[in-house]
XYZ file of C-alpha atoms in Angstrom:
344
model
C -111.651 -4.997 -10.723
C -110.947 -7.490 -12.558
C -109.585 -5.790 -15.568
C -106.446 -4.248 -12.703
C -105.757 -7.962 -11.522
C -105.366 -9.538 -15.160
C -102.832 -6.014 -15.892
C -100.771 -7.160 -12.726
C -100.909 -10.839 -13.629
C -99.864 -9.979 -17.210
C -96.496 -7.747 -15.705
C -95.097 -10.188 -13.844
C -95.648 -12.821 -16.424
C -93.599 -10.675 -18.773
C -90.825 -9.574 -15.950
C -90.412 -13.350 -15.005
C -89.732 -14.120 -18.689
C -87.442 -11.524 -19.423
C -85.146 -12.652 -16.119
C -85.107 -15.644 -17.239
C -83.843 -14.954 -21.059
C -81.548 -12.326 -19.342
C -80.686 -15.637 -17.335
C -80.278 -17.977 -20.281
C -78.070 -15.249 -22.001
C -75.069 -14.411 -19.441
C -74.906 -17.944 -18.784
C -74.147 -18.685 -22.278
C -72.171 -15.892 -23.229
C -69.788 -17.329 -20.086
C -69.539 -20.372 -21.821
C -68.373 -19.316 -24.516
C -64.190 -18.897 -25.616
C -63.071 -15.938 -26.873
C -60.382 -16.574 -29.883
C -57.802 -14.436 -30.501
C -56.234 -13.693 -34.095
C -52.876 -12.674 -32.629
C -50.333 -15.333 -33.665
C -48.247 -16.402 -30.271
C -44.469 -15.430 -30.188
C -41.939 -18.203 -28.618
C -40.207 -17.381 -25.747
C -36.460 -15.717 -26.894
C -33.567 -18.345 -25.985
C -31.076 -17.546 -23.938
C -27.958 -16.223 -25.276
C -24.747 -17.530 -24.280
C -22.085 -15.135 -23.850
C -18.908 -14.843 -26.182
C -14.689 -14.472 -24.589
C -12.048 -14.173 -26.482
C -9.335 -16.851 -26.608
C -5.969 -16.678 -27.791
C -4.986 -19.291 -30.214
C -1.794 -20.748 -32.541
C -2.347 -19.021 -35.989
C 0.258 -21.664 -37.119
C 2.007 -24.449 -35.988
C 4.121 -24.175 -33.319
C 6.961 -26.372 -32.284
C 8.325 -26.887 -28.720
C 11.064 -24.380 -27.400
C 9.869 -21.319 -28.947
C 9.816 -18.081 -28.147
C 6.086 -16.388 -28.458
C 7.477 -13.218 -28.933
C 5.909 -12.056 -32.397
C 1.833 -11.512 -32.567
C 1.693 -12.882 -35.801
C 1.672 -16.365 -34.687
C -1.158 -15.802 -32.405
C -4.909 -15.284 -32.998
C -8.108 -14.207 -30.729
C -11.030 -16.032 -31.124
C -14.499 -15.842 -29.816
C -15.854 -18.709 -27.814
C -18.835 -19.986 -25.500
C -18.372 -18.802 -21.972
C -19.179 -22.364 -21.265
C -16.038 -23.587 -23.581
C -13.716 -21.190 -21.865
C -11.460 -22.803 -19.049
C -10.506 -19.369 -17.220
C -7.760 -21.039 -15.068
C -5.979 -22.598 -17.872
C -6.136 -20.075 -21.398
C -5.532 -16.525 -22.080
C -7.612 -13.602 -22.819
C -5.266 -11.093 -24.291
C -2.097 -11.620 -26.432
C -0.300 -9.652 -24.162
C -0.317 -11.873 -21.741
C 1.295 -14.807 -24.130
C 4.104 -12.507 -25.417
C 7.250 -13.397 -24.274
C 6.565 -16.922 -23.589
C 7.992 -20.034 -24.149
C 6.558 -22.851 -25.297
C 7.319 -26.044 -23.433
C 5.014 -28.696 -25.779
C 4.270 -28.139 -29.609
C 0.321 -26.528 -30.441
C -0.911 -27.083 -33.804
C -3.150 -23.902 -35.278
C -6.253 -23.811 -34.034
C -5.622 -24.936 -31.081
C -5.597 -22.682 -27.380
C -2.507 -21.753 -25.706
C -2.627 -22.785 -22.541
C -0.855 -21.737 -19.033
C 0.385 -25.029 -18.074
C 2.051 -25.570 -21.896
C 4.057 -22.241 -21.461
C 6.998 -20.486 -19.284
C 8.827 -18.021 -18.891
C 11.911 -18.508 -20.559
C 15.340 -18.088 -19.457
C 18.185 -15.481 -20.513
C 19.277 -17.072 -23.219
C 15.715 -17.492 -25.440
C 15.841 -13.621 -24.827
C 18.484 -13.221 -26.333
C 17.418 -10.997 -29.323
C 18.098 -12.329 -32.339
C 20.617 -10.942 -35.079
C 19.924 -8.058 -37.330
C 20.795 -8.387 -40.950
C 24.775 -8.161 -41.699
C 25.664 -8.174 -37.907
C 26.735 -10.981 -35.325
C 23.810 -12.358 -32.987
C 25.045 -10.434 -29.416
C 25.446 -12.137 -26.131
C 24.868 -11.209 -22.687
C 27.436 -9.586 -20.491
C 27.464 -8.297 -17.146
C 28.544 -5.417 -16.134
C 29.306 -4.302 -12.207
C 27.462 -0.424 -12.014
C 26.725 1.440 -8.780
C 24.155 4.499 -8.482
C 26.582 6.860 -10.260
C 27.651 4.851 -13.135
C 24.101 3.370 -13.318
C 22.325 6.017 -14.140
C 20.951 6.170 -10.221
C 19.257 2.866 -10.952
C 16.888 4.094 -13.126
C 17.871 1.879 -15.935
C 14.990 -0.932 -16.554
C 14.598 -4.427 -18.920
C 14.587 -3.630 -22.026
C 16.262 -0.119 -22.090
C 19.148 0.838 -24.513
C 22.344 2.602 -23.070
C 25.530 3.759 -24.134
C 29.024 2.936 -22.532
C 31.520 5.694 -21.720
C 34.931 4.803 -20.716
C 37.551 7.121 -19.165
C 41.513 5.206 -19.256
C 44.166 6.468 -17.654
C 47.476 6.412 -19.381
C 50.270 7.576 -17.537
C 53.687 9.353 -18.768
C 56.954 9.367 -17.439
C 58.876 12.741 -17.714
C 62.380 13.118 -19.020
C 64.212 16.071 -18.573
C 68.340 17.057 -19.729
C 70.749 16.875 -17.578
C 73.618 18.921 -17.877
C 76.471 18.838 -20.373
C 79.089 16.604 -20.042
C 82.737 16.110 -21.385
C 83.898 13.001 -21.733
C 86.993 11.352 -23.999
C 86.814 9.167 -26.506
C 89.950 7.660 -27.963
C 91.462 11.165 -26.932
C 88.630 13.035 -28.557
C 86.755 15.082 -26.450
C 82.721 14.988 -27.206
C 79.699 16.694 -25.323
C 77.318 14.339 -24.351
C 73.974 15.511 -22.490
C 72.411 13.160 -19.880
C 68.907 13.010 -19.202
C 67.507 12.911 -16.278
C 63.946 10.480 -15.374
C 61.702 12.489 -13.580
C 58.081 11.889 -11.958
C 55.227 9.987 -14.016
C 52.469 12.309 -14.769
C 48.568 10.402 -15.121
C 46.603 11.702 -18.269
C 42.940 10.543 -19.206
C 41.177 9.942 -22.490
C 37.595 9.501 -22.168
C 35.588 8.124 -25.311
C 32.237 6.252 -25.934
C 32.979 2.634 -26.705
C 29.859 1.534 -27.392
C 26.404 2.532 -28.184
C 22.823 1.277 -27.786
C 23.237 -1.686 -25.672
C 20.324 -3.722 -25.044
C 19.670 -4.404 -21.114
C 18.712 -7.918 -20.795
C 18.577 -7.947 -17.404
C 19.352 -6.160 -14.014
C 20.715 -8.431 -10.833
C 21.344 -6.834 -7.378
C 22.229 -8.436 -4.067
C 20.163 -10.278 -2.030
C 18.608 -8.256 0.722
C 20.168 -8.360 3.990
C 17.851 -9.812 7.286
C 17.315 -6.728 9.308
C 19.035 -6.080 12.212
C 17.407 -6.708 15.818
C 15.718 -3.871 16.485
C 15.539 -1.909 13.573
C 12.056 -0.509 11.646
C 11.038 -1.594 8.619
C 8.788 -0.028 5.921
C 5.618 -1.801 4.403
C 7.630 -4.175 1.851
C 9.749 -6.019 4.462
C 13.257 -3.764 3.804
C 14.975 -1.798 6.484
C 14.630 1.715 5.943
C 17.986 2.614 6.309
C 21.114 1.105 4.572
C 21.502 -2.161 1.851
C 20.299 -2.533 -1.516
C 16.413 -2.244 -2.225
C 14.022 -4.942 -2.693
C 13.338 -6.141 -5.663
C 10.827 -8.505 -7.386
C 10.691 -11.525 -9.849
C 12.237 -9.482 -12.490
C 15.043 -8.215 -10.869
C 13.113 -4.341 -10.185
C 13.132 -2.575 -7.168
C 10.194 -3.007 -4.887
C 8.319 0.493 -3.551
C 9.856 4.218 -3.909
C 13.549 3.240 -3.450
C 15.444 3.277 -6.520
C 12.318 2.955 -9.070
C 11.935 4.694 -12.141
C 8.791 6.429 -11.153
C 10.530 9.430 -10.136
C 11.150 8.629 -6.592
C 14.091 10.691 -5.123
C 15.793 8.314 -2.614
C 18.937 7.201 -4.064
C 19.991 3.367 -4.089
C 23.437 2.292 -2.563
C 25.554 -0.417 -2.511
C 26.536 -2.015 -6.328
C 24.349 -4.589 -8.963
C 25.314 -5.952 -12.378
C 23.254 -5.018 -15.508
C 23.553 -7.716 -18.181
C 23.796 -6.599 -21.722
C 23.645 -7.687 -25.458
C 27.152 -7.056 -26.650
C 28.850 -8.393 -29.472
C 32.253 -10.106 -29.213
C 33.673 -6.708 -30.689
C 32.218 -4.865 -28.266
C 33.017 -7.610 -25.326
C 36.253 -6.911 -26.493
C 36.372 -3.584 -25.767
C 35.158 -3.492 -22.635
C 37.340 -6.027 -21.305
C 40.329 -4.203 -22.246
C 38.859 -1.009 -20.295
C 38.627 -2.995 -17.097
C 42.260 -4.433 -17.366
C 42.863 -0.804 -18.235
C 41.662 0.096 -14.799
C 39.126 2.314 -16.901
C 36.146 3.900 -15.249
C 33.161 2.482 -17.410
C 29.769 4.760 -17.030
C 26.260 3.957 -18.492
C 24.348 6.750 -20.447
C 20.387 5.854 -20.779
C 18.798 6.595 -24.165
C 15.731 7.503 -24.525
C 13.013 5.705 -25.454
C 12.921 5.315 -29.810
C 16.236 6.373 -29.810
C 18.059 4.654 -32.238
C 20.994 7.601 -33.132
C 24.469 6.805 -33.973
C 26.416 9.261 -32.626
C 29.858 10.452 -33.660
C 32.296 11.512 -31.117
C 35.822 12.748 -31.300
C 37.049 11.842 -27.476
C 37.779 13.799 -25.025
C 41.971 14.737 -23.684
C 43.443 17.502 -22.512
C 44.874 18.807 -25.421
C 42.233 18.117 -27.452
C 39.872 20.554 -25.160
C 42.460 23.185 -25.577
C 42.530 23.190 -29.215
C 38.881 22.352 -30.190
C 37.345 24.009 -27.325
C 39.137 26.619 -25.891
C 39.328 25.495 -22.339
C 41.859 27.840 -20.913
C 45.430 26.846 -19.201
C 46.793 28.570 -15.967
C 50.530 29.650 -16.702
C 52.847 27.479 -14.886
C 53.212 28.950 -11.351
C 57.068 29.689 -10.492
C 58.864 27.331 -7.437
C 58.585 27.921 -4.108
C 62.191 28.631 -2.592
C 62.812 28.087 0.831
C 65.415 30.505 2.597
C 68.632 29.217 4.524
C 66.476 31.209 7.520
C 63.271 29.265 6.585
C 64.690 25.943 6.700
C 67.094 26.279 9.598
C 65.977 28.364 11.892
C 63.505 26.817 14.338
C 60.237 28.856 14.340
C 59.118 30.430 18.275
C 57.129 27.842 20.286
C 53.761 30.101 20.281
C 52.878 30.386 24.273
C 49.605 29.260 25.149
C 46.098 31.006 26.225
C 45.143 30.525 29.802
């Protein structure tokens, strides 16, 4: 009996002291801090983002013309460096250009330092061995215009047609007539009708357009539709844009069909030579057409001309015989034809 209560005293004593160890051991494991041997990593900095910038490659003075990429260069900068309202991007945009303040290299070119410049910086400049041209105008409509598809920058050729007229001389019967009581024969010849021939030749060849200037657009009338851009949609000259193009379908280049009236002036690079030569035409009372090249086409062409006789011997174009008179009868001309009597 009392072996059994010792064996139960002896148990707990050895329960209560392992809870308690058990006790002692979580609480100081808890305690404990846990190294690691992983080194720690910094946070990554933010990157800041790059945009080009177009910049002088060289000096630049005031008053020129940006019209060569060499001059230029692109740059990367800081978003945070780039003032989007006030420098360019792409060179594209630059081209063309004039400067209105001098930039030293290195530095941006800006939108408030530039313009666009006027007719005369564009102008192009002389090739080697030939006169610098200037800009003439010339008055086209859609025919001689090439149907207004003619745009800045294009190269045409100019054909001119003159008139030259001929008066006609025929003999006149022979004559006797006395002359210090010799008789002579002496034909007289007789002026007849002036005939009109035309020569048509190309004057000149690859003319730079420099720019294209039609009339202003007329109000429309009270009453009358419009389309989207403002124009009416019937009658008077299209409307056109900064540049001198037309606005929407009518008389574009992009294929559109609808065919421009009225007339515009096309200015050109000409030389004096070739100023020359188309001054003449107009006092000539010539009719002056335009001929667009296409685009790379830099061809010299040679031309004989065009007249009447020339087709006949160099191409064969074919001649009716002369058809003979038309003689009227005494009974034609004098007697009065029946008054016909008229339907009911």
């Amino acid at each position: 009996m009392q072996r059994g209560a010792l064996l139960f005293l002896l148990i707990g004593l050895i329960v209560i002291i392992g809870g308690l160890a058990a006790f002692l051991l979580l609480r100081g494991g808890a305690g404990r801090t846990t190294t690691s041997t992983t080194p720690e990593i910094p946070p990554t900095p933010t990157t800041v983002p790059l945009v080009p910038v177009v910049q002088a490659l060289v000096d630049l003075d005031a008053n020129t013309l940006i019209n060569d990429p060499a001059l230029l260069d692109v740059v990367q900068v800081p978003i945070t460096e780039f003032d989007e309202k006030n420098e360019f991007s792409n060179i594209n945009d630059v081209l063309g250009k004039l400067l209105v303040n001098p930039v030293v290299a290195g530095q941006s070119i800006r939108r408030d330092n530039v313009r666009d410049p006027g007719l005369s910086q564009r102008i192009p400049t002389a090739e080697p061995g030939q006169p610098r041209v200037k800009a003439y105008p010339i008055l086209v409509d859609s025919l001689s215009g090439v149907a207004d598809q003619v745009t800045i920058n294009d190269f045409v050729d100019i054909i001119a047609t003159f008139p030259v007229d001929r008066q006609i001389i025929r003999p006149g019967p022979v004559q006797v007539i006395t002359v210090n009581e010799v008789d002579q024969l002496v034909r007289e010849y007789q002026y007849g009708e002036t005939q009109t021939f035309f020569t048509t030749k190309t004057i000149i060849q690859r003319a730079q357009v420099l720019q294209i200037v039609r009339p202003a657009t007329p109000p429309p009338v009270e009453g009358e539709r419009t389309g989207e851009t403002g124009t009416p949609t019937t009658g008077g000259p299209p409307a056109v844009d900064a540049s001198g193009q037309p606005i929407g379908s009518a008389g574009s280049s992009t294929g559109s069909s609808t065919l421009t009236e009225g007339t515009w002036v096309i200015v050109l690079a000409l030389t004096d030579q070739e100023i020359e030569l188309i001054e003449f035409a107009n006092q000539s009372s010539a009719r002056i057409v335009l001929a667009l090249r296409g685009a790379n086409d830099d061809t010299v062409e040679t031309t004989s001309g065009v007249t009447i006789d020339l087709l006949v011997r160099e191409f064969g174009l074919p001649l009716p015989q002369p058809l003979p008179p038309r003689v009227y009868g005494e009974a034609e001309v004098f007697t009065p034809q029946p008054t016909p009597t008229p339907r009911p």
